[in-house]
PDB file of C-alpha atoms in Angstrom:
ATOM      1  CA  MET A   1     105.062  98.948  76.302  1.00  0.00           C
ATOM      2  CA  ASN A   2     103.201  96.345  74.267  1.00  0.00           C
ATOM      3  CA  GLU A   3      99.575  96.321  75.450  1.00  0.00           C
ATOM      4  CA  ASN A   4      99.018  92.829  74.041  1.00  0.00           C
ATOM      5  CA  GLN A   5     101.708  91.079  76.044  1.00  0.00           C
ATOM      6  CA  ASN A   6      99.284  90.221  78.861  1.00  0.00           C
ATOM      7  CA  THR A   7      98.913  86.496  78.258  1.00  0.00           C
ATOM      8  CA  PHE A   8      97.243  84.176  80.733  1.00  0.00           C
ATOM      9  CA  ASP A   9      99.681  82.120  82.783  1.00  0.00           C
ATOM     10  CA  LEU A  10      97.999  79.486  84.939  1.00  0.00           C
ATOM     11  CA  THR A  11     100.945  78.995  87.295  1.00  0.00           C
ATOM     12  CA  ASP A  12     101.272  82.738  87.788  1.00  0.00           C
ATOM     13  CA  SER A  13      97.567  83.051  88.552  1.00  0.00           C
ATOM     14  CA  ILE A  14      97.572  80.172  91.016  1.00  0.00           C
ATOM     15  CA  LEU A  15     100.551  81.643  92.852  1.00  0.00           C
ATOM     16  CA  ARG A  16      98.912  85.066  92.958  1.00  0.00           C
ATOM     17  CA  VAL A  17      95.673  83.733  94.438  1.00  0.00           C
ATOM     18  CA  LEU A  18      97.579  81.545  96.887  1.00  0.00           C
ATOM     19  CA  GLY A  19      99.700  84.499  97.983  1.00  0.00           C
ATOM     20  CA  ILE A  20      96.745  86.803  98.565  1.00  0.00           C
ATOM     21  CA  ILE A  21      94.630  84.200 100.354  1.00  0.00           C
ATOM     22  CA  GLY A  22      97.671  83.107 102.365  1.00  0.00           C
ATOM     23  CA  PHE A  23      98.382  86.669 103.487  1.00  0.00           C
ATOM     24  CA  PHE A  24      94.896  87.240 104.848  1.00  0.00           C
ATOM     25  CA  THR A  25      94.611  83.713 106.241  1.00  0.00           C
ATOM     26  CA  ALA A  26      97.928  84.032 108.092  1.00  0.00           C
ATOM     27  CA  VAL A  27      96.762  87.216 109.794  1.00  0.00           C
ATOM     28  CA  ILE A  28      93.288  85.962 110.717  1.00  0.00           C
ATOM     29  CA  PHE A  29      94.440  82.444 111.650  1.00  0.00           C
ATOM     30  CA  GLY A  30      97.212  83.863 113.816  1.00  0.00           C
ATOM     31  CA  PHE A  31      94.615  85.981 115.593  1.00  0.00           C
ATOM     32  CA  VAL A  32      92.406  82.921 116.151  1.00  0.00           C
ATOM     33  CA  ILE A  33      95.353  80.866 117.461  1.00  0.00           C
ATOM     34  CA  ALA A  34      96.078  83.658 119.927  1.00  0.00           C
ATOM     35  CA  GLY A  35      92.568  83.173 121.272  1.00  0.00           C
ATOM     36  CA  GLY A  36      90.866  85.986 119.415  1.00  0.00           C
ATOM     37  CA  ASN A  37      87.316  85.886 118.168  1.00  0.00           C
ATOM     38  CA  VAL A  38      87.064  86.927 114.517  1.00  0.00           C
ATOM     39  CA  ILE A  39      83.665  88.516 115.188  1.00  0.00           C
ATOM     40  CA  THR A  40      85.352  91.095 117.418  1.00  0.00           C
ATOM     41  CA  LEU A  41      87.265  92.361 114.372  1.00  0.00           C
ATOM     42  CA  VAL A  42      84.065  93.203 112.547  1.00  0.00           C
ATOM     43  CA  HIS A  43      82.807  96.663 113.417  1.00  0.00           C
ATOM     44  CA  PRO A  44      80.599  97.927 110.577  1.00  0.00           C
ATOM     45  CA  ALA A  45      81.034 101.585 111.496  1.00  0.00           C
ATOM     46  CA  GLU A  46      84.835 101.365 111.360  1.00  0.00           C
ATOM     47  CA  ILE A  47      84.777  99.401 108.111  1.00  0.00           C
ATOM     48  CA  PHE A  48      82.379 101.923 106.625  1.00  0.00           C
ATOM     49  CA  ILE A  49      84.643 104.845 107.538  1.00  0.00           C
ATOM     50  CA  VAL A  50      87.808 103.193 106.176  1.00  0.00           C
ATOM     51  CA  VAL A  51      86.357 101.720 102.977  1.00  0.00           C
ATOM     52  CA  GLY A  52      84.232 104.808 102.343  1.00  0.00           C
ATOM     53  CA  THR A  53      87.228 107.100 102.725  1.00  0.00           C
ATOM     54  CA  ILE A  54      89.267 105.037 100.265  1.00  0.00           C
ATOM     55  CA  PHE A  55      86.474 104.671  97.726  1.00  0.00           C
ATOM     56  CA  PHE A  56      85.183 108.235  97.705  1.00  0.00           C
ATOM     57  CA  GLY A  57      88.663 109.700  98.113  1.00  0.00           C
ATOM     58  CA  LEU A  58      89.825 107.917  94.984  1.00  0.00           C
ATOM     59  CA  LEU A  59      86.580 108.732  93.189  1.00  0.00           C
ATOM     60  CA  SER A  60      87.028 112.440  93.850  1.00  0.00           C
ATOM     61  CA  THR A  61      90.710 112.379  92.909  1.00  0.00           C
ATOM     62  CA  HIS A  62      90.745 110.131  89.832  1.00  0.00           C
ATOM     63  CA  ARG A  63      87.041 110.152  88.791  1.00  0.00           C
ATOM     64  CA  SER A  64      86.462 108.106  85.603  1.00  0.00           C
ATOM     65  CA  LYS A  65      89.961 106.631  85.722  1.00  0.00           C
ATOM     66  CA  PHE A  66      89.130 105.183  89.134  1.00  0.00           C
ATOM     67  CA  LEU A  67      85.935 103.591  87.801  1.00  0.00           C
ATOM     68  CA  ALA A  68      87.970 102.054  84.974  1.00  0.00           C
ATOM     69  CA  TYR A  69      90.554 100.928  87.541  1.00  0.00           C
ATOM     70  CA  LEU A  70      88.109  98.893  89.658  1.00  0.00           C
ATOM     71  CA  PRO A  71      87.557  95.961  87.245  1.00  0.00           C
ATOM     72  CA  LYS A  72      91.249  95.971  86.304  1.00  0.00           C
ATOM     73  CA  ALA A  73      92.210  95.765  89.969  1.00  0.00           C
ATOM     74  CA  LEU A  74      89.799  92.872  90.560  1.00  0.00           C
ATOM     75  CA  LEU A  75      91.217  91.075  87.541  1.00  0.00           C
ATOM     76  CA  ALA A  76      94.758  91.752  88.750  1.00  0.00           C
ATOM     77  CA  LEU A  77      93.997  89.635  91.809  1.00  0.00           C
ATOM     78  CA  VAL A  78      93.873  86.516  89.639  1.00  0.00           C
ATOM     79  CA  ARG A  79      96.014  87.268  86.582  1.00  0.00           C
ATOM     80  CA  LYS A  80      99.063  89.306  85.674  1.00  0.00           C
ATOM     81  CA  PRO A  81      97.998  92.807  84.571  1.00  0.00           C
ATOM     82  CA  VAL A  82      99.591  95.061  81.959  1.00  0.00           C
ATOM     83  CA  ALA A  83     101.838  97.753  83.440  1.00  0.00           C
ATOM     84  CA  ASN A  84      99.916 101.009  83.754  1.00  0.00           C
ATOM     85  CA  ARG A  85     101.221 104.154  85.435  1.00  0.00           C
ATOM     86  CA  GLU A  86      97.735 105.527  86.188  1.00  0.00           C
ATOM     87  CA  TYR A  87      96.604 102.344  87.910  1.00  0.00           C
ATOM     88  CA  CYS A  88      99.893 102.105  89.772  1.00  0.00           C
ATOM     89  CA  GLN A  89      99.328 105.702  90.893  1.00  0.00           C
ATOM     90  CA  ILE A  90      95.748 104.992  92.019  1.00  0.00           C
ATOM     91  CA  SER A  91      96.930 101.982  94.040  1.00  0.00           C
ATOM     92  CA  ASP A  92      99.567 104.149  95.702  1.00  0.00           C
ATOM     93  CA  ASN A  93      97.050 106.907  96.451  1.00  0.00           C
ATOM     94  CA  ALA A  94      94.680 104.301  97.904  1.00  0.00           C
ATOM     95  CA  ARG A  95      97.290 103.617 100.563  1.00  0.00           C
ATOM     96  CA  GLY A  96      97.245 107.276 101.507  1.00  0.00           C
ATOM     97  CA  TYR A  97      93.462 107.280 101.770  1.00  0.00           C
ATOM     98  CA  ALA A  98      93.588 104.061 103.803  1.00  0.00           C
ATOM     99  CA  ALA A  99      95.912 105.801 106.247  1.00  0.00           C
ATOM    100  CA  ALA A 100      93.555 108.781 106.411  1.00  0.00           C
ATOM    101  CA  GLY A 101      90.481 106.563 106.859  1.00  0.00           C
ATOM    102  CA  GLY A 102      92.168 104.455 109.525  1.00  0.00           C
ATOM    103  CA  GLY A 103      93.297 107.546 111.400  1.00  0.00           C
ATOM    104  CA  MET A 104      89.842 109.106 111.288  1.00  0.00           C
ATOM    105  CA  ALA A 105      88.159 105.863 112.337  1.00  0.00           C
ATOM    106  CA  VAL A 106      90.439 105.690 115.364  1.00  0.00           C
ATOM    107  CA  ILE A 107      89.926 109.303 116.351  1.00  0.00           C
ATOM    108  CA  LEU A 108      86.134 109.128 115.977  1.00  0.00           C
ATOM    109  CA  SER A 109      86.003 105.902 118.005  1.00  0.00           C
ATOM    110  CA  LEU A 110      88.127 107.469 120.703  1.00  0.00           C
ATOM    111  CA  ILE A 111      85.785 110.439 120.862  1.00  0.00           C
ATOM    112  CA  CYS A 112      82.963 107.940 121.459  1.00  0.00           C
ATOM    113  CA  THR A 113      85.071 106.177 124.100  1.00  0.00           C
ATOM    114  CA  MET A 114      86.034 109.327 125.975  1.00  0.00           C
ATOM    115  CA  SER A 115      82.442 110.537 126.014  1.00  0.00           C
ATOM    116  CA  ASN A 116      81.443 107.271 127.740  1.00  0.00           C
ATOM    117  CA  LEU A 117      84.157 106.916 130.389  1.00  0.00           C
ATOM    118  CA  ASP A 118      81.469 106.723 133.088  1.00  0.00           C
ATOM    119  CA  ASP A 119      80.794 103.182 131.858  1.00  0.00           C
ATOM    120  CA  PRO A 120      84.198 101.506 132.497  1.00  0.00           C
ATOM    121  CA  GLU A 121      83.096  98.077 131.319  1.00  0.00           C
ATOM    122  CA  SER A 122      82.497  99.346 127.800  1.00  0.00           C
ATOM    123  CA  VAL A 123      85.865 101.114 127.545  1.00  0.00           C
ATOM    124  CA  GLY A 124      87.761  97.971 126.568  1.00  0.00           C
ATOM    125  CA  LEU A 125      85.267  97.111 123.850  1.00  0.00           C
ATOM    126  CA  ARG A 126      85.297 100.646 122.467  1.00  0.00           C
ATOM    127  CA  VAL A 127      89.104 100.750 122.379  1.00  0.00           C
ATOM    128  CA  ALA A 128      89.027  97.376 120.606  1.00  0.00           C
ATOM    129  CA  ALA A 129      86.588  98.837 118.082  1.00  0.00           C
ATOM    130  CA  ALA A 130      88.967 101.750 117.482  1.00  0.00           C
ATOM    131  CA  MET A 131      91.839  99.335 116.912  1.00  0.00           C
ATOM    132  CA  SER A 132      89.787  97.239 114.507  1.00  0.00           C
ATOM    133  CA  GLY A 133      89.410 100.298 112.272  1.00  0.00           C
ATOM    134  CA  VAL A 134      93.124 100.725 111.884  1.00  0.00           C
ATOM    135  CA  PHE A 135      93.477  96.966 111.494  1.00  0.00           C
ATOM    136  CA  VAL A 136      91.170  97.028 108.471  1.00  0.00           C
ATOM    137  CA  ALA A 137      93.069 100.017 107.064  1.00  0.00           C
ATOM    138  CA  MET A 138      96.436  98.313 107.491  1.00  0.00           C
ATOM    139  CA  LEU A 139      95.176  95.043 106.070  1.00  0.00           C
ATOM    140  CA  LEU A 140      93.877  96.779 102.946  1.00  0.00           C
ATOM    141  CA  SER A 141      96.908  99.035 102.658  1.00  0.00           C
ATOM    142  CA  GLN A 142      99.639  96.444 103.143  1.00  0.00           C
ATOM    143  CA  GLY A 143      97.819  93.365 101.915  1.00  0.00           C
ATOM    144  CA  LEU A 144      95.974  94.689  98.896  1.00  0.00           C
ATOM    145  CA  PHE A 145      97.207  98.058  97.677  1.00  0.00           C
ATOM    146  CA  VAL A 146     100.934  97.300  97.989  1.00  0.00           C
ATOM    147  CA  TYR A 147     100.259  94.200  95.886  1.00  0.00           C
ATOM    148  CA  LEU A 148      98.241  96.164  93.316  1.00  0.00           C
ATOM    149  CA  ARG A 149     100.821  98.949  93.143  1.00  0.00           C
ATOM    150  CA  TYR A 150     103.547  96.437  92.382  1.00  0.00           C
ATOM    151  CA  SER A 151     101.374  94.440  89.976  1.00  0.00           C
ATOM    152  CA  PHE A 152     100.680  97.505  87.835  1.00  0.00           C
ATOM    153  CA  SER A 153     104.327  98.613  87.823  1.00  0.00           C
ATOM    154  CA  GLU A 154     106.825  98.016  85.042  1.00  0.00           C
ATOM    155  CA  ASN A 155     108.983  96.093  87.497  1.00  0.00           C
ATOM    156  CA  ALA A 156     106.297  93.416  87.821  1.00  0.00           C
ATOM    157  CA  SER A 157     105.869  93.166  84.051  1.00  0.00           C
ATOM    158  CA  SER A 158     109.531  92.664  83.241  1.00  0.00           C
TER     159      SER A 158
ATOM    160  CA  MET B   1      96.750 105.919 137.732  1.00  0.00           C
ATOM    161  CA  ASN B   2      94.291 103.602 136.059  1.00  0.00           C
ATOM    162  CA  LEU B   3      92.311 106.336 134.323  1.00  0.00           C
ATOM    163  CA  VAL B   4      95.323 108.606 133.732  1.00  0.00           C
ATOM    164  CA  SER B   5      97.207 105.971 131.726  1.00  0.00           C
ATOM    165  CA  LEU B   6      94.039 105.117 129.808  1.00  0.00           C
ATOM    166  CA  VAL B   7      93.473 108.752 128.860  1.00  0.00           C
ATOM    167  CA  TRP B   8      97.125 109.079 127.782  1.00  0.00           C
ATOM    168  CA  PHE B   9      96.706 105.979 125.664  1.00  0.00           C
ATOM    169  CA  LEU B  10      93.509 107.286 124.094  1.00  0.00           C
ATOM    170  CA  LEU B  11      95.158 110.625 123.341  1.00  0.00           C
ATOM    171  CA  SER B  12      98.314 109.186 121.841  1.00  0.00           C
ATOM    172  CA  CYS B  13      97.104 106.059 120.026  1.00  0.00           C
ATOM    173  CA  PRO B  14      96.222 107.967 116.810  1.00  0.00           C
ATOM    174  CA  PHE B  15      99.949 108.730 116.568  1.00  0.00           C
ATOM    175  CA  LEU B  16     100.701 105.019 116.842  1.00  0.00           C
ATOM    176  CA  PHE B  17      98.224 104.118 114.154  1.00  0.00           C
ATOM    177  CA  LEU B  18      99.346 106.881 111.808  1.00  0.00           C
ATOM    178  CA  PHE B  19     102.939 105.829 112.413  1.00  0.00           C
ATOM    179  CA  LEU B  20     102.061 102.249 111.442  1.00  0.00           C
ATOM    180  CA  LEU B  21      99.986 103.281 108.453  1.00  0.00           C
ATOM    181  CA  ARG B  22     102.675 105.532 107.006  1.00  0.00           C
ATOM    182  CA  LEU B  23     105.245 102.745 106.987  1.00  0.00           C
ATOM    183  CA  GLY B  24     106.238 101.982 103.424  1.00  0.00           C
ATOM    184  CA  ASN B  25     104.700 104.998 101.681  1.00  0.00           C
ATOM    185  CA  SER B  26     106.018 105.766  98.240  1.00  0.00           C
ATOM    186  CA  ASN B  27     108.037 108.775  99.368  1.00  0.00           C
ATOM    187  CA  GLY B  28     110.144 106.580 101.592  1.00  0.00           C
ATOM    188  CA  HIS B  29     111.331 104.576  98.590  1.00  0.00           C
ATOM    189  CA  VAL B  30     114.672 105.242  96.933  1.00  0.00           C
ATOM    190  CA  GLU B  31     113.203 104.477  93.524  1.00  0.00           C
ATOM    191  CA  CYS B  32     109.979 105.081  91.633  1.00  0.00           C
ATOM    192  CA  PRO B  33     107.406 102.341  92.472  1.00  0.00           C
ATOM    193  CA  PHE B  34     106.333 102.242  88.802  1.00  0.00           C
ATOM    194  CA  CYS B  35     109.459 102.392  86.631  1.00  0.00           C
ATOM    195  CA  GLY B  36     112.212 101.854  89.203  1.00  0.00           C
ATOM    196  CA  THR B  37     114.092 105.085  88.378  1.00  0.00           C
ATOM    197  CA  LYS B  38     116.241 106.324  91.255  1.00  0.00           C
ATOM    198  CA  LYS B  39     114.702 109.303  93.037  1.00  0.00           C
ATOM    199  CA  LYS B  40     115.925 111.983  95.365  1.00  0.00           C
ATOM    200  CA  ARG B  41     114.266 112.388  98.748  1.00  0.00           C
ATOM    201  CA  ASP B  42     112.557 115.712  98.020  1.00  0.00           C
ATOM    202  CA  GLU B  43     111.341 114.889  94.501  1.00  0.00           C
ATOM    203  CA  MET B  44     107.551 114.969  94.126  1.00  0.00           C
ATOM    204  CA  ASN B  45     107.393 113.387  90.644  1.00  0.00           C
ATOM    205  CA  CYS B  46     109.391 110.737  88.832  1.00  0.00           C
ATOM    206  CA  LYS B  47     111.489 112.381  86.121  1.00  0.00           C
ATOM    207  CA  LYS B  48     111.050 109.455  83.750  1.00  0.00           C
ATOM    208  CA  CYS B  49     107.377 108.407  84.033  1.00  0.00           C
ATOM    209  CA  GLY B  50     105.779 111.257  86.001  1.00  0.00           C
ATOM    210  CA  PHE B  51     104.631 109.076  88.920  1.00  0.00           C
ATOM    211  CA  GLU B  52     103.533 111.323  91.803  1.00  0.00           C
ATOM    212  CA  PHE B  53     105.008 110.336  95.137  1.00  0.00           C
ATOM    213  CA  LEU B  54     103.134 110.826  98.388  1.00  0.00           C
ATOM    214  CA  GLU B  55     103.956 114.159  99.999  1.00  0.00           C
ATOM    215  CA  PRO B  56     107.109 113.980 102.104  1.00  0.00           C
ATOM    216  CA  PRO B  57     106.343 114.565 105.790  1.00  0.00           C
ATOM    217  CA  PRO B  58     107.510 118.099 106.680  1.00  0.00           C
ATOM    218  CA  GLY B  59     110.109 118.861 109.361  1.00  0.00           C
ATOM    219  CA  PRO B  60     109.903 116.967 112.632  1.00  0.00           C
ATOM    220  CA  PHE B  61     106.533 115.327 111.851  1.00  0.00           C
ATOM    221  CA  PRO B  62     107.940 111.760 111.595  1.00  0.00           C
ATOM    222  CA  TRP B  63     109.626 112.178 114.975  1.00  0.00           C
ATOM    223  CA  ILE B  64     106.395 113.488 116.535  1.00  0.00           C
ATOM    224  CA  LEU B  65     104.602 110.432 115.166  1.00  0.00           C
ATOM    225  CA  ALA B  66     107.304 108.118 116.493  1.00  0.00           C
ATOM    226  CA  GLY B  67     107.230 109.804 119.919  1.00  0.00           C
ATOM    227  CA  GLY B  68     103.440 109.591 120.056  1.00  0.00           C
ATOM    228  CA  ALA B  69     103.581 105.924 119.063  1.00  0.00           C
ATOM    229  CA  LEU B  70     106.057 105.195 121.858  1.00  0.00           C
ATOM    230  CA  LEU B  71     103.964 107.106 124.389  1.00  0.00           C
ATOM    231  CA  SER B  72     100.905 105.179 123.232  1.00  0.00           C
ATOM    232  CA  ILE B  73     102.544 101.794 123.761  1.00  0.00           C
ATOM    233  CA  LEU B  74     103.967 102.752 127.163  1.00  0.00           C
ATOM    234  CA  SER B  75     100.651 104.134 128.395  1.00  0.00           C
ATOM    235  CA  LEU B  76      98.856 101.012 127.156  1.00  0.00           C
ATOM    236  CA  VAL B  77     101.328  98.854 129.082  1.00  0.00           C
ATOM    237  CA  ALA B  78     100.781 101.036 132.177  1.00  0.00           C
ATOM    238  CA  TRP B  79      97.013 100.751 131.822  1.00  0.00           C
ATOM    239  CA  ILE B  80      97.094  96.956 131.379  1.00  0.00           C
ATOM    240  CA  GLU B  81      99.377  96.575 134.387  1.00  0.00           C
ATOM    241  CA  SER B  82      97.041  98.708 136.488  1.00  0.00           C
ATOM    242  CA  GLN B  83      94.093  96.412 135.869  1.00  0.00           C
ATOM    243  CA  GLN B  84      93.269  94.540 139.052  1.00  0.00           C
ATOM    244  CA  TYR B  85      92.368  91.314 137.351  1.00  0.00           C
ATOM    245  CA  LEU B  86      95.847  90.868 135.864  1.00  0.00           C
TER     246      LEU B  86
END
């Protein structure tokens, strides 16, 4: 694989950015059209669990390679990256950690919910908080890491 | 009925979420996500490039997840229907 073949392509970059923004906008805008309030999706504790699990999980697994991966992944959001098996692997592992983080966020929120069943009015909000955790995990997993995994693959470079 | 269906939902919804999150993992692919080489179901590494696939779920685990996900949805429907304001 020629490492120098990564040339900047404006059309490719525009389409990438449009695709990523469109993905997230479609999800959020659809939620708003359905009558949802975007603020109800933001639960810092859930986001902290999911993002923290992904970040520190990858840091413990891939260490310095993960730190080198971060700027490459950010750059891959706007321009075509060079195929790299390690980065493709990290993106794939990130999906596993997202699943783990989402699952743990849900379970921990449900523990909070079930320990407060004597306050029925708060049950709905707590269940919604639990769901928002898995929503964040799925959004990152399907919207970001699937894209990064494919972008760093040889298939995307051909 | 109201509380029973809610508790069933709370107990089984992690299965639903795990079921959703595991959709599309690399082990479910028929080819390596990196180089596109065909892979067998039980292979842990790509023979050509060495890509490590996610661990295949053992035994009946996928079916337990699917059953839990179904139970979760049904209990959620039961709970919503039991709400007096609907």
